[in-house]
Amino acid sequence: MMKVLCGIYPHGSYEGEIIFAGEEIQASHIRDTERKGIAIIHQELALVKELTVLENIFLGNEITHNGIMDYDLMTLRCQKLLAQVSLSISPDTRVGDLGLGQQQLVEIAKALNKQVRLLILDEPTASLTEQETSVLLDIIRDLQQHGIACIYML
């Protein structure tokens, strides 16, 4: 079900319709659903451990002006996203240096950067400690209070 909602299984490979925000979605690729505001965070995180937090959050969605990346604007935006998920680390921190719970929060910040309206989390607490799970669930509640729908499989 999650793979259908996120465009991993393209329209036509399943029966039925997907209606989101009153509109039928006929996604042929993950990017199609991302444009509609739907994002998925898999149990196996999709972060490049050798890159920084900033580079991971903006990978494929870089902010540019006249073909040149605007690192100042991306840094400012990254800091706001990290604050939104209660993560007080530098955008220049290498993802491989973070714990699993922090990496999960970077994934959520990455999804928020795509203007997500529906966030789907695949077993988000499976590898987290009790404290990390509590923080994650608090963030999910906060996202919901800000109008972001969350579906999570436990």
C-alpha positions as a Markdown table, in Angstrom:
| # | Residue | x | y | z |
|---|---|---|---|---|
| 1 | Met | 0.0 | 0.0 | 0.0 |
| 2 | Met | 2.8 | 2.4 | 0.9 |
| 3 | Lys | 4.6 | 1.7 | -2.3 |
| 4 | Val | 1.5 | 2.5 | -4.3 |
| 5 | Leu | 0.8 | 5.7 | -2.5 |
| 6 | Cys | 4.4 | 6.9 | -3.1 |
| 7 | Gly | 4.6 | 6.1 | -6.8 |
| 8 | Ile | 7.1 | 3.2 | -6.4 |
| 9 | Tyr | 4.4 | 1.0 | -8.1 |
| 10 | Pro | 3.4 | 3.2 | -11.1 |
| 11 | His | -0.2 | 3.9 | -12.1 |
| 12 | Gly | -1.6 | 1.0 | -14.1 |
| 13 | Ser | 0.4 | -1.7 | -12.2 |
| 14 | Tyr | -2.4 | -1.9 | -9.6 |
| 15 | Glu | -6.2 | -1.7 | -9.6 |
| 16 | Gly | -8.1 | 1.2 | -8.2 |
| 17 | Glu | -7.6 | 4.9 | -7.7 |
| 18 | Ile | -5.6 | 7.1 | -5.4 |
| 19 | Ile | -7.4 | 10.2 | -4.4 |
| 20 | Phe | -5.4 | 12.7 | -2.4 |
| 21 | Ala | -6.7 | 16.1 | -1.4 |
| 22 | Gly | -9.6 | 15.6 | -3.7 |
| 23 | Glu | -7.4 | 14.9 | -6.7 |
| 24 | Glu | -6.7 | 11.6 | -8.4 |
| 25 | Ile | -3.0 | 10.8 | -8.5 |
| 26 | Gln | -1.7 | 8.8 | -11.5 |
| 27 | Ala | 1.9 | 8.6 | -10.6 |
| 28 | Ser | 4.4 | 6.9 | -12.8 |
| 29 | His | 7.4 | 7.8 | -10.7 |
| 30 | Ile | 8.2 | 8.8 | -7.1 |
| 31 | Arg | 8.8 | 12.4 | -8.2 |
| 32 | Asp | 5.2 | 12.6 | -9.3 |
| 33 | Thr | 3.9 | 11.9 | -5.8 |
| 34 | Glu | 6.6 | 14.2 | -4.3 |
| 35 | Arg | 5.3 | 17.0 | -6.4 |
| 36 | Lys | 1.8 | 16.3 | -4.9 |
| 37 | Gly | 3.2 | 16.5 | -1.4 |
| 38 | Ile | 3.6 | 12.8 | -0.6 |
| 39 | Ala | 6.8 | 11.5 | 0.8 |
| 40 | Ile | 7.9 | 8.1 | 2.2 |
| 41 | Ile | 10.7 | 7.4 | 4.7 |
| 42 | His | 11.7 | 3.8 | 4.4 |
| 43 | Gln | 13.0 | 1.7 | 7.3 |
| 44 | Glu | 16.3 | 1.5 | 5.4 |
| 45 | Leu | 17.1 | 5.2 | 5.3 |
| 46 | Ala | 17.9 | 6.8 | 2.0 |
| 47 | Leu | 20.8 | 9.0 | 3.1 |
| 48 | Val | 24.3 | 9.1 | 1.7 |
| 49 | Lys | 26.5 | 8.7 | 4.8 |
| 50 | Glu | 29.6 | 10.3 | 3.2 |
| 51 | Leu | 27.7 | 13.6 | 2.5 |
| 52 | Thr | 26.7 | 16.3 | 5.0 |
| 53 | Val | 23.3 | 16.8 | 6.4 |
| 54 | Leu | 22.8 | 19.8 | 4.1 |
| 55 | Glu | 23.9 | 17.9 | 1.0 |
| 56 | Asn | 21.5 | 15.0 | 1.9 |
| 57 | Ile | 18.5 | 17.3 | 2.5 |
| 58 | Phe | 19.0 | 19.1 | -0.8 |
| 59 | Leu | 20.3 | 16.2 | -3.0 |
| 60 | Gly | 18.4 | 16.6 | -6.2 |
| 61 | Asn | 16.6 | 19.7 | -5.0 |
| 62 | Glu | 19.5 | 22.2 | -4.8 |
| 63 | Ile | 18.6 | 25.9 | -4.7 |
| 64 | Thr | 20.3 | 27.6 | -7.6 |
| 65 | His | 20.5 | 31.1 | -9.1 |
| 66 | Asn | 21.7 | 31.3 | -12.7 |
| 67 | Gly | 23.0 | 27.8 | -12.4 |
| 68 | Ile | 25.1 | 28.4 | -9.3 |
| 69 | Met | 24.1 | 26.7 | -6.0 |
| 70 | Asp | 23.1 | 29.2 | -3.3 |
| 71 | Tyr | 24.8 | 27.6 | -0.3 |
| 72 | Asp | 23.9 | 30.5 | 2.0 |
| 73 | Leu | 20.2 | 30.1 | 1.3 |
| 74 | Met | 20.4 | 26.3 | 1.5 |
| 75 | Thr | 22.2 | 26.6 | 4.9 |
| 76 | Leu | 19.6 | 29.0 | 6.2 |
| 77 | Arg | 16.8 | 26.7 | 5.0 |
| 78 | Cys | 18.6 | 23.6 | 6.4 |
| 79 | Gln | 18.9 | 25.2 | 9.8 |
| 80 | Lys | 15.2 | 26.0 | 9.9 |
| 81 | Leu | 14.4 | 22.4 | 8.9 |
| 82 | Leu | 16.7 | 21.0 | 11.5 |
| 83 | Ala | 15.0 | 23.2 | 14.2 |
| 84 | Gln | 11.6 | 22.0 | 13.0 |
| 85 | Val | 12.6 | 18.4 | 13.8 |
| 86 | Ser | 14.3 | 19.4 | 17.1 |
| 87 | Leu | 17.8 | 18.5 | 15.8 |
| 88 | Ser | 20.5 | 20.8 | 17.0 |
| 89 | Ile | 23.4 | 19.9 | 14.7 |
| 90 | Ser | 25.4 | 21.8 | 12.1 |
| 91 | Pro | 24.2 | 21.4 | 8.5 |
| 92 | Asp | 27.9 | 20.6 | 7.7 |
| 93 | Thr | 27.8 | 17.5 | 9.9 |
| 94 | Arg | 28.6 | 14.3 | 8.0 |
| 95 | Val | 25.5 | 12.0 | 8.1 |
| 96 | Gly | 27.7 | 9.0 | 8.8 |
| 97 | Asp | 28.8 | 10.6 | 12.1 |
| 98 | Leu | 25.1 | 10.8 | 13.3 |
| 99 | Gly | 23.3 | 8.2 | 15.4 |
| 100 | Leu | 20.4 | 6.3 | 13.8 |
| 101 | Gly | 17.8 | 8.4 | 15.6 |
| 102 | Gln | 19.4 | 11.6 | 14.3 |
| 103 | Gln | 19.6 | 10.2 | 10.8 |
| 104 | Gln | 15.8 | 9.4 | 11.0 |
| 105 | Leu | 15.2 | 13.1 | 11.9 |
| 106 | Val | 17.4 | 14.2 | 8.9 |
| 107 | Glu | 15.2 | 12.1 | 6.7 |
| 108 | Ile | 12.1 | 13.9 | 8.0 |
| 109 | Ala | 13.8 | 17.2 | 7.5 |
| 110 | Lys | 14.5 | 16.1 | 3.9 |
| 111 | Ala | 10.9 | 15.3 | 3.4 |
| 112 | Leu | 9.8 | 18.6 | 4.9 |
| 113 | Asn | 12.1 | 20.4 | 2.4 |
| 114 | Lys | 9.9 | 18.9 | -0.4 |
| 115 | Gln | 6.8 | 20.7 | 1.0 |
| 116 | Val | 5.3 | 17.4 | 2.2 |
| 117 | Arg | 1.6 | 17.2 | 3.0 |
| 118 | Leu | 1.5 | 13.4 | 3.6 |
| 119 | Leu | 4.4 | 11.7 | 5.3 |
| 120 | Ile | 4.6 | 7.9 | 5.2 |
| 121 | Leu | 7.0 | 6.3 | 7.6 |
| 122 | Asp | 7.9 | 2.6 | 7.3 |
| 123 | Glu | 8.6 | 1.2 | 10.7 |
| 124 | Pro | 10.1 | 4.4 | 12.0 |
| 125 | Thr | 10.8 | 3.2 | 15.5 |
| 126 | Ala | 12.2 | -0.3 | 14.6 |
| 127 | Ser | 15.8 | 0.6 | 15.3 |
| 128 | Leu | 15.4 | 3.5 | 17.8 |
| 129 | Thr | 15.9 | 3.6 | 21.5 |
| 130 | Glu | 12.9 | 4.3 | 23.8 |
| 131 | Gln | 14.1 | 8.0 | 24.1 |
| 132 | Glu | 14.6 | 8.4 | 20.4 |
| 133 | Thr | 11.1 | 6.8 | 19.8 |
| 134 | Ser | 9.6 | 9.3 | 22.2 |
| 135 | Val | 11.2 | 12.3 | 20.4 |
| 136 | Leu | 10.1 | 10.9 | 17.0 |
| 137 | Leu | 6.5 | 10.5 | 18.1 |
| 138 | Asp | 6.5 | 14.1 | 19.6 |
| 139 | Ile | 7.8 | 15.4 | 16.2 |
| 140 | Ile | 5.1 | 13.4 | 14.4 |
| 141 | Arg | 2.4 | 15.0 | 16.6 |
| 142 | Asp | 3.9 | 18.4 | 16.0 |
| 143 | Leu | 3.8 | 17.8 | 12.2 |
| 144 | Gln | 0.2 | 16.7 | 12.4 |
| 145 | Gln | -0.7 | 19.9 | 14.4 |
| 146 | His | 0.8 | 21.9 | 11.4 |
| 147 | Gly | -1.4 | 20.1 | 8.9 |
| 148 | Ile | 0.9 | 17.4 | 7.8 |
| 149 | Ala | -0.8 | 14.0 | 7.7 |
| 150 | Cys | 1.4 | 11.1 | 8.9 |
| 151 | Ile | 1.0 | 7.4 | 8.3 |
| 152 | Tyr | 3.3 | 5.1 | 10.0 |
| 153 | Met | 3.6 | 1.3 | 10.1 |
| 154 | Leu | 4.9 | -0.1 | 13.3 |
